Coordinates of C-alpha atoms and ligand atoms in Angstrom, one line a residue:
Chain A
M22 CA 79.4 68.3 58.2
R23 CA 82.5 66.9 59.6
V24 CA 84.2 69.0 62.5
T25 CA 87.6 67.8 63.9
F26 CA 89.6 69.8 66.4
T27 CA 92.1 68.8 69.3
V28 CA 90.5 68.3 72.8
N29 CA 92.0 68.0 76.0
G30 CA 95.1 67.1 73.7
R31 CA 93.3 64.4 71.6
E32 CA 92.2 65.0 68.2
E33 CA 88.7 64.3 67.9
S34 CA 86.3 64.4 65.1
A35 CA 82.4 64.6 64.8
E36 CA 80.5 63.8 62.2
G37 CA 77.3 65.0 61.1
V38 CA 77.2 68.1 62.5
W39 CA 74.6 70.4 61.9
E40 CA 76.0 74.1 60.6
G41 CA 74.1 76.0 63.4
E42 CA 75.2 73.8 66.0
S43 CA 77.2 74.9 68.8
L44 CA 80.7 73.5 70.2
L45 CA 79.0 72.9 73.4
Y46 CA 76.5 71.0 71.7
V47 CA 78.9 68.6 69.9
L48 CA 81.2 68.1 73.2
R49 CA 78.1 67.2 75.3
E50 CA 76.0 65.0 72.8
R51 CA 78.9 63.9 70.2
L52 CA 81.9 63.3 72.1
G53 CA 80.4 62.5 75.2
L54 CA 82.3 65.3 77.3
P55 CA 79.3 66.4 79.7
G56 CA 81.5 68.4 81.8
S57 CA 80.4 72.0 80.0
K58 CA 76.8 72.3 81.3
N59 CA 73.9 73.3 79.3
A60 CA 71.9 75.9 81.0
C61 CA 70.9 78.8 79.4
E62 CA 72.3 78.5 75.6
Q63 CA 72.8 82.6 75.6
G64 CA 76.0 83.6 77.1
E65 CA 74.7 84.5 80.3
C66 CA 75.5 81.7 82.8
G67 CA 79.0 80.8 81.9
S68 CA 78.1 76.9 82.8
C69 CA 79.5 76.0 79.3
T70 CA 83.1 77.9 79.8
V71 CA 85.6 76.1 78.0
Y72 CA 89.3 77.4 76.7
L73 CA 89.4 77.7 72.9
D74 CA 93.1 78.2 71.7
G75 CA 93.8 79.0 75.4
V76 CA 91.4 81.8 75.9
P77 CA 88.1 81.0 78.0
V78 CA 84.8 81.5 76.4
C79 CA 81.0 80.4 76.3
S80 CA 81.2 77.1 74.2
C81 CA 77.1 77.9 73.7
L82 CA 78.2 80.9 71.4
V83 CA 81.0 79.2 69.4
A84 CA 79.7 77.5 66.1
A85 CA 81.2 74.1 65.9
G86 CA 82.7 75.0 62.7
Q87 CA 84.5 77.6 64.0
A88 CA 86.6 75.0 66.4
E89 CA 87.8 73.1 63.3
G90 CA 91.6 72.5 63.8
R91 CA 91.5 74.6 67.1
Q92 CA 92.3 73.4 70.6
V93 CA 89.5 72.9 72.9
R94 CA 90.5 72.3 76.8
T95 CA 87.2 71.5 78.8
V96 CA 87.2 71.2 82.8
E97 CA 87.5 67.3 82.4
G98 CA 91.2 68.1 80.8
L99 CA 92.0 70.0 83.7
A100 CA 93.1 67.3 86.2
E101 CA 95.8 65.1 85.6
G102 CA 94.7 61.6 85.6
D103 CA 93.3 61.2 89.2
R104 CA 95.2 64.2 90.5
L105 CA 92.9 67.4 90.6
D106 CA 93.8 70.8 89.6
P107 CA 94.4 73.2 92.7
V108 CA 91.3 74.9 91.5
Q109 CA 88.8 71.6 91.4
E110 CA 90.5 70.9 94.9
A111 CA 90.1 74.3 96.8
F112 CA 86.4 74.0 95.4
V113 CA 85.7 70.7 97.3
E114 CA 87.5 71.7 100.1
C115 CA 85.7 74.9 100.6
G116 CA 82.2 73.6 99.7
A117 CA 82.2 75.5 96.6
V118 CA 80.0 72.9 95.2
Q119 CA 76.2 72.3 95.9
C120 CA 74.5 71.3 93.1
G121 CA 77.5 71.6 90.9
F122 CA 75.9 73.1 87.9
C123 CA 77.9 76.1 87.8
T124 CA 81.4 74.5 88.8
P125 CA 82.6 73.1 85.6
G126 CA 82.2 76.7 83.9
L127 CA 83.6 78.6 87.4
V128 CA 86.5 76.0 87.6
V129 CA 87.4 76.8 84.2
Q130 CA 87.3 80.5 84.7
A131 CA 88.8 80.5 87.6
H132 CA 91.8 78.5 86.6
D133 CA 92.4 80.9 83.8
L134 CA 92.3 83.8 86.2
L135 CA 94.9 82.2 88.1
E136 CA 97.3 81.4 85.1
R137 CA 97.0 85.4 84.6
V138 CA 97.2 86.5 87.7
E139 CA 99.3 84.8 90.9
R140 CA 97.1 86.5 93.8
P141 CA 94.1 88.4 92.7
S142 CA 92.4 90.7 94.9
D143 CA 89.0 90.2 95.5
A144 CA 87.6 92.8 93.2
E145 CA 89.5 90.8 90.6
I146 CA 88.3 87.5 91.5
R147 CA 84.6 88.9 91.3
E148 CA 85.3 90.6 87.8
A149 CA 86.8 87.3 86.6
L150 CA 83.8 85.5 87.7
A151 CA 81.0 88.1 86.6
G152 CA 79.7 85.7 83.8
N153 CA 79.1 82.9 85.9
L154 CA 76.2 82.4 87.8
C155 CA 75.9 80.2 90.6
R156 CA 72.0 79.2 91.8
C157 CA 72.8 77.7 95.0
T158 CA 76.5 78.4 96.8
G159 CA 76.1 82.6 97.5
Y160 CA 79.4 82.9 95.9
E161 CA 81.2 83.3 99.2
K162 CA 82.4 80.0 99.3
I163 CA 83.4 80.0 95.9
L164 CA 85.6 83.2 96.7
D165 CA 87.0 81.3 99.2
A166 CA 88.0 78.5 97.1
V167 CA 89.8 80.8 94.5
R168 CA 91.6 82.4 97.3
L169 CA 92.6 79.1 98.5
A170 CA 93.6 77.9 95.3
A171 CA 95.5 80.7 94.8
A172 CA 97.5 80.5 97.8
R173 CA 98.4 77.2 97.1
K174 CA 99.7 77.9 93.7
A175 CA 101.6 81.1 94.6
P176 CA 102.7 80.2 98.0
G177 CA 104.3 83.3 100.0
K178 CA 102.9 85.7 97.4
E179 CA 100.8 88.6 98.7
T180 CA 97.3 89.6 97.2
V181 CA 97.4 93.0 95.8
A182 CA 94.6 94.7 96.5
Chain B
M78 CA 72.5 75.3 56.1
D79 CA 75.7 76.2 54.5
F80 CA 79.0 76.9 56.8
L81 CA 81.2 78.9 54.6
R82 CA 85.0 79.2 55.6
P83 CA 87.0 81.5 53.9
T84 CA 90.7 82.0 55.0
T85 CA 91.5 85.4 53.0
W86 CA 89.5 88.7 52.8
E87 CA 89.1 88.1 49.0
E88 CA 87.3 84.9 49.6
A89 CA 85.0 86.3 52.3
L90 CA 83.8 89.2 49.9
A91 CA 83.5 86.7 47.0
A92 CA 81.4 84.3 49.2
K93 CA 79.1 87.1 50.3
A94 CA 78.9 88.5 46.7
D95 CA 78.0 85.1 45.8
Q96 CA 75.6 84.3 48.4
P97 CA 74.4 87.9 49.8
E98 CA 71.8 86.0 52.3
A99 CA 74.8 84.3 54.2
V100 CA 75.2 85.8 58.1
P101 CA 78.5 86.8 58.6
I102 CA 79.7 85.1 61.7
Q103 CA 82.7 86.7 63.8
G104 CA 82.5 86.2 67.8
G105 CA 78.8 84.7 67.6
T106 CA 77.6 86.5 70.6
D107 CA 74.7 87.5 68.9
V108 CA 74.4 85.3 65.8
M109 CA 74.6 82.0 68.0
V110 CA 72.2 83.2 70.6
E111 CA 69.6 83.7 67.7
I112 CA 70.3 80.4 66.5
N113 CA 70.4 78.7 69.8
F114 CA 66.9 80.1 70.3
D115 CA 65.3 79.6 66.9
V116 CA 64.9 83.5 66.3
R117 CA 66.8 83.3 63.1
R118 CA 67.6 80.0 60.4
P119 CA 70.4 81.5 58.1
V120 CA 70.9 79.6 54.9
A121 CA 74.1 80.0 55.0
L122 CA 77.0 81.0 58.0
L123 CA 79.7 82.7 56.7
D124 CA 82.6 82.3 59.5
L125 CA 85.2 85.1 59.4
N126 CA 87.5 83.5 62.4
R127 CA 90.0 82.3 59.7
V128 CA 90.4 85.5 58.2
A129 CA 93.6 86.6 60.0
E130 CA 93.6 90.4 59.1
L131 CA 90.3 90.9 60.6
R132 CA 92.2 90.6 64.1
E133 CA 94.7 92.8 63.6
W134 CA 95.3 96.9 64.2
D135 CA 97.9 99.0 63.4
L136 CA 98.4 102.8 62.9
V137 CA 98.3 104.2 59.4
D138 CA 99.1 107.9 58.9
G139 CA 98.5 108.9 62.6
V140 CA 94.9 106.9 62.6
C141 CA 94.4 103.5 64.4
R142 CA 92.7 100.9 62.1
V143 CA 91.1 98.1 64.4
G144 CA 90.3 95.1 62.3
A145 CA 86.5 94.3 62.6
G146 CA 87.6 90.9 64.0
V147 CA 89.4 92.1 67.4
P148 CA 87.7 91.2 70.3
Y149 CA 86.9 93.6 73.2
T150 CA 89.7 91.9 75.2
A151 CA 92.3 93.3 72.9
V152 CA 90.9 96.6 72.8
I153 CA 91.0 96.9 76.5
E154 CA 94.6 95.7 76.7
D155 CA 96.2 96.9 73.7
L156 CA 94.4 99.8 72.9
G157 CA 93.3 101.7 75.8
G158 CA 96.3 104.4 75.3
M159 CA 95.2 105.4 72.3
L160 CA 91.3 104.5 72.3
P161 CA 90.4 105.2 76.0
G162 CA 86.8 105.9 75.4
L163 CA 86.5 102.7 73.2
A164 CA 88.2 100.5 75.8
Q165 CA 86.1 102.0 78.7
A166 CA 83.1 101.1 77.0
S167 CA 84.7 97.6 76.1
R168 CA 85.3 97.1 79.5
T169 CA 81.6 97.2 80.2
V170 CA 80.5 94.7 77.8
G171 CA 79.2 91.4 79.1
S172 CA 81.8 89.0 80.9
P173 CA 85.2 88.1 80.3
Q174 CA 83.9 85.3 78.3
I175 CA 81.8 87.7 76.3
R176 CA 84.7 90.6 75.8
N177 CA 87.2 87.4 74.6
R178 CA 84.9 86.6 71.8
G179 CA 82.8 89.9 70.8
T180 CA 84.0 92.1 68.5
V181 CA 83.3 95.7 67.5
G182 CA 82.5 94.7 64.0
G183 CA 79.9 92.9 65.4
N184 CA 78.5 95.2 67.5
L185 CA 78.3 97.3 64.3
G186 CA 77.0 94.4 62.4
A187 CA 74.2 93.7 64.9
A188 CA 73.5 97.8 65.1
S189 CA 71.5 97.4 68.1
P190 CA 70.8 101.0 70.0
A191 CA 72.2 99.7 72.9
G192 CA 75.6 98.4 71.7
D193 CA 78.3 99.8 74.1
S194 CA 80.7 100.6 71.2
H195 CA 78.7 103.0 69.5
P196 CA 78.6 106.0 71.6
P197 CA 82.6 106.5 71.8
L198 CA 82.6 105.7 68.0
L199 CA 80.5 108.6 67.4
A200 CA 82.2 111.2 70.1
T201 CA 85.3 110.2 68.3
D202 CA 84.4 110.5 64.8
A203 CA 85.2 107.1 64.0
V204 CA 85.0 105.9 60.2
I205 CA 83.6 102.2 59.4
E206 CA 85.7 100.7 56.3
V207 CA 83.2 98.2 54.8
E208 CA 84.1 96.5 51.4
S209 CA 82.2 94.6 48.6
R210 CA 83.8 92.6 45.6
G211 CA 81.7 94.5 43.1
R212 CA 82.3 98.0 44.2
G213 CA 85.3 98.1 46.5
V214 CA 85.9 100.1 49.8
R215 CA 83.2 102.5 51.1
M216 CA 84.3 104.6 54.1
I217 CA 81.0 105.6 56.3
P218 CA 81.2 107.8 59.0
A219 CA 80.2 106.2 62.2
A220 CA 77.2 108.9 62.2
A221 CA 76.0 107.7 59.0
F222 CA 76.4 103.9 59.7
Y223 CA 73.2 103.7 62.1
L224 CA 70.2 103.7 60.1
G225 CA 67.6 102.3 62.4
V226 CA 67.1 99.7 65.2
K227 CA 69.2 97.1 64.3
R228 CA 69.6 98.6 61.0
N229 CA 72.8 99.4 59.5
A230 CA 74.0 101.2 56.4
L231 CA 75.4 97.8 54.9
E232 CA 74.4 96.6 51.5
P233 CA 73.9 93.0 51.3
D234 CA 77.3 92.0 49.6
E235 CA 79.1 94.1 51.7
L236 CA 81.3 93.1 54.9
I237 CA 82.8 95.4 57.7
K238 CA 86.4 95.5 57.4
A239 CA 87.8 98.0 60.1
V240 CA 87.1 100.8 62.3
H241 CA 89.4 104.1 61.7
V242 CA 89.3 106.2 64.8
K243 CA 92.3 109.0 65.8
P244 CA 94.1 108.3 68.6
A245 CA 92.9 110.4 71.3
S246 CA 94.3 114.0 71.5
G247 CA 92.3 114.6 75.1
P248 CA 90.3 113.0 77.6
Q249 CA 87.3 110.6 76.9
Y250 CA 85.1 108.9 78.9
F251 CA 82.0 106.5 78.8
S252 CA 79.1 105.9 81.2
K253 CA 76.6 103.4 81.4
V254 CA 73.2 103.1 83.4
G255 CA 72.6 99.1 84.1
T256 CA 70.9 97.5 87.2
R257 CA 74.4 96.2 88.2
N258 CA 77.8 95.9 87.1
A259 CA 78.3 93.1 85.0
M260 CA 76.2 91.5 82.3
V261 CA 73.6 93.8 81.6
I262 CA 72.8 95.7 78.3
A263 CA 72.5 99.6 78.7
V264 CA 69.4 101.1 79.8
C265 CA 71.3 103.8 78.2
S266 CA 74.7 105.3 77.8
F267 CA 76.6 108.1 77.1
A268 CA 80.0 109.0 75.8
V269 CA 82.1 112.2 75.7
A270 CA 85.4 113.0 74.0
L271 CA 87.4 116.1 74.2
H272 CA 89.6 117.3 71.0
P273 CA 91.0 120.1 72.6
E274 CA 93.5 121.0 69.4
E275 CA 90.3 121.8 67.5
R276 CA 88.9 123.1 70.7
R277 CA 85.7 120.9 70.2
V278 CA 83.7 118.4 72.1
R279 CA 81.7 115.4 70.8
T280 CA 79.2 113.1 72.1
G281 CA 77.5 109.9 71.8
I282 CA 74.2 108.6 73.3
G283 CA 73.4 105.1 73.3
S284 CA 70.2 103.1 73.9
A285 CA 68.1 106.4 74.2
A286 CA 66.7 106.7 70.3
P287 CA 66.2 104.4 67.5
T288 CA 69.9 104.7 66.6
P289 CA 73.0 105.7 68.4
R290 CA 73.3 109.1 67.9
R291 CA 75.4 112.7 68.7
A292 CA 73.9 115.3 70.7
L293 CA 74.5 118.0 68.1
E294 CA 72.8 121.2 69.6
A295 CA 74.9 120.4 72.8
E296 CA 78.2 119.9 71.0
D297 CA 77.3 123.3 69.1
L298 CA 76.6 125.0 72.3
L299 CA 80.2 123.9 73.7
A300 CA 82.1 125.3 70.7
R301 CA 80.4 128.5 70.9
E302 CA 80.7 129.0 74.5
L303 CA 83.4 126.5 76.2
D304 CA 86.2 128.8 77.2
W305 CA 89.0 126.1 77.1
D306 CA 91.4 128.6 79.1
T307 CA 89.9 129.2 82.2
P308 CA 90.1 126.4 84.8
A309 CA 86.6 126.4 86.0
L310 CA 83.6 124.8 83.8
D311 CA 80.8 127.4 84.5
P312 CA 78.1 125.5 85.8
A313 CA 75.3 127.2 83.9
L314 CA 77.1 125.8 80.8
L315 CA 77.3 122.3 82.5
R316 CA 73.4 122.3 83.2
R317 CA 72.6 123.7 79.6
F318 CA 74.9 121.0 78.2
G319 CA 73.2 118.1 80.1
R320 CA 69.9 119.7 79.4
L321 CA 70.7 119.9 75.4
C322 CA 72.0 116.0 75.6
A323 CA 68.8 115.0 77.3
A324 CA 67.0 116.7 74.4
A325 CA 68.7 115.0 71.7
A326 CA 67.4 111.5 73.0
A327 CA 64.4 109.9 71.9
P328 CA 63.8 107.0 74.1
I329 CA 61.1 104.6 74.6
D330 CA 59.5 103.0 77.7
D331 CA 60.5 99.5 77.9
V332 CA 61.5 96.6 79.9
R333 CA 64.8 98.3 81.1
G334 CA 63.6 101.9 82.0
T335 CA 61.1 104.2 81.1
A336 CA 61.7 107.0 78.6
E337 CA 61.4 109.6 81.5
Y338 CA 64.3 107.9 83.4
R339 CA 66.2 107.6 80.5
V340 CA 66.3 111.4 79.6
H341 CA 66.7 112.1 83.1
A342 CA 69.7 109.7 83.0
I343 CA 71.4 111.1 79.9
D344 CA 71.2 114.7 81.6
V345 CA 72.8 113.3 84.5
M346 CA 75.7 111.4 82.7
A347 CA 76.2 114.0 80.2
R348 CA 77.2 116.6 82.9
R349 CA 79.3 113.9 84.9
T350 CA 81.4 112.8 81.8
L351 CA 82.2 116.2 80.9
T352 CA 83.0 117.4 84.3
W353 CA 85.5 114.1 84.5
A354 CA 86.9 114.9 81.2
W355 CA 87.4 118.5 82.0
N356 CA 89.1 118.0 85.2
D357 CA 91.1 115.3 83.4
Y358 CA 92.0 118.1 80.9
L359 CA 93.2 120.8 83.5
G360 CA 95.5 118.0 85.0
R361 CA 97.1 117.5 81.6
R362 CA 97.6 120.9 81.1
A363 CA 99.1 121.5 84.5
A364 CA 101.4 118.6 84.4
Ligands
LIG285 C1 75.7 87.2 77.5 C2 75.8 88.4 76.7 C3 76.2 89.8 77.1 C4 76.1 91.1 76.3 N1 76.3 92.3 76.7 C5 76.8 93.3 75.8 C6 77.0 94.5 76.3 O1 77.1 94.9 77.7 N2 76.9 95.2 75.4 C7 77.1 95.1 74.1 O2 77.1 96.2 73.5 N3 76.5 94.1 73.9 C8 76.3 93.0 74.3 N4 76.3 91.7 74.0 C9 76.1 91.6 72.7 C10 77.4 91.1 71.8 O3 78.3 90.5 72.5 C11 77.7 92.4 71.1 O4 76.9 92.9 70.0 C12 79.4 92.3 70.2 O5 79.7 92.8 69.7 C13 78.8 91.1 68.9 O6 80.3 91.1 68.5 P1 80.4 89.4 67.7 O7 81.8 89.4 67.2 O8 80.4 88.2 68.8 O9 79.4 89.3 66.7 P2 78.4 88.3 65.7 O10 77.8 87.5 66.6 O11 79.8 87.6 65.3 O12 77.9 88.9 64.8 C14 76.9 89.8 65.4 C15 76.3 90.8 63.8 O13 77.1 91.4 63.1 C16 77.4 90.5 61.9 N5 78.7 90.8 61.4 C17 79.6 90.3 62.3 N6 80.8 90.6 61.4 C18 80.8 91.3 60.3 C19 81.4 91.9 59.2 N7 82.7 91.9 59.7 N8 80.8 92.1 58.5 C20 79.3 92.5 58.5 N9 78.7 91.6 59.6 C21 79.1 91.5 60.3 C22 76.5 89.6 62.0 O14 76.1 88.8 60.8 C23 75.7 89.7 63.2 O15 74.4 90.2 62.2 C24 76.0 90.6 74.8 C25 76.0 89.3 74.2 C26 75.8 88.3 75.2 C27 75.7 86.8 74.5
LIG286 S1 75.0 77.7 78.4 FE1 76.7 78.9 77.5 S2 76.5 80.6 78.8 FE2 74.8 79.5 79.6
LIG287 S1 76.5 75.1 93.3 FE1 74.4 74.8 92.2 S2 74.4 76.2 90.5 FE2 76.2 76.8 91.6

């Protein structure tokens, strides 16, 4: 089948999509957007997290046909040209990236958290990232990065505990 | 494989009647795992995402009607006041990404004994609205909906349309044992709901029998002996309640826990949730 949807603001079409295929597969293998990672295909690791109509979801669990006519935003769509999103910048600065496999999913999920909550508490950060598995960093640097991004995006605001 | 995309409920029912072997897909958090791992190769997927009315909820004649496609995130954010037990259970499902897609309707469709929505649905006497093109609507009480491990009362041409639950008239609590806070299937779970105006208590046991089930004898015990007018919850009554809830379970040993552990945990969770609910009830009565 053919699936047409908007990815990072551009209308994209994929041909010959198998009906049981995931949105993740279409993004990576048909549209050449390898940012979202495929690590488990069962919703356990969050590496494939993308926005679907503004809501973060595991793209490995969305049937490609379910994305027809909808808006998808991937990690590739967070930066503006060469200017990284504050979350991406903070991940780099804080050393929250080692092998980088989990990073795209974490960045999208953290981005969503900071869109909804200006200065999240540590508990809120941990809760928001509970579905994103990192095999390398031990999470502390990831937490640092989210705190830093929050501080930069909403300067002067206090963290509510 | 076919990919069917009805845009209205009538079209969805027609598609299911014409092709009963089509597998409905809502959030996909169960269906897609099975397809990705080749556990299941359905001849057709019936995508329900375009049927807008499945994503709605409203209050009709004092009963909250939650569309089968309402994701857990909406249950938590919008329905926590009216359906605190279901909202509390929804909060423990998977991760934010899973809760953004996963639905109570899908939980009922999958009918896993470990599904987190089942115990609170049982404890609140929820009724499942299902429909087929040929035979119209059936209203199935939650207690009659679960037939066996991953088997429910749906006929091949039927779809789940909504869940009907009365807004809470008293405290409701859900408790779940897992190996960590997030992303775990329940080792076992328990829900309790106080219905003060009728002076009864309802229960729901999860992941400790082939189907989710109520602890009927434990409910009867409280109907007979719980004194709604005295502040203190009699410790002996509480112990008997816990034991009867545990006795209602019929768990197996599996990778997540032993049967013995599950029976013990149900006893503990039953006493704990009833105590929380009772203290809450007293607090509200005093206020
Ligand atoms: C990583 C991960 C963690 C999870 N954690 C939990 C957890 O903690 N607790 C828990 O309970 N579950 C958990 N689940 C399982 C799953 O998220 C839930 O069962 C969820 O409620 C399924 O909803 P869905 O809309 O995604 O269902 P889908 O996958 O779309 O469908 C599930 C089943 O229901 C059927 N179905 C769907 N809609 C209808 C309908 N309207 N009429 C008839 N049949 C229908 C489908 O055909 C399928 O058999 C988890 C899953 C994943 C991947
Ligand atoms: S690849 Fe989708 S959650 Fe792991
Ligand atoms: S940096 Fe390697 S998985 Fe997270």
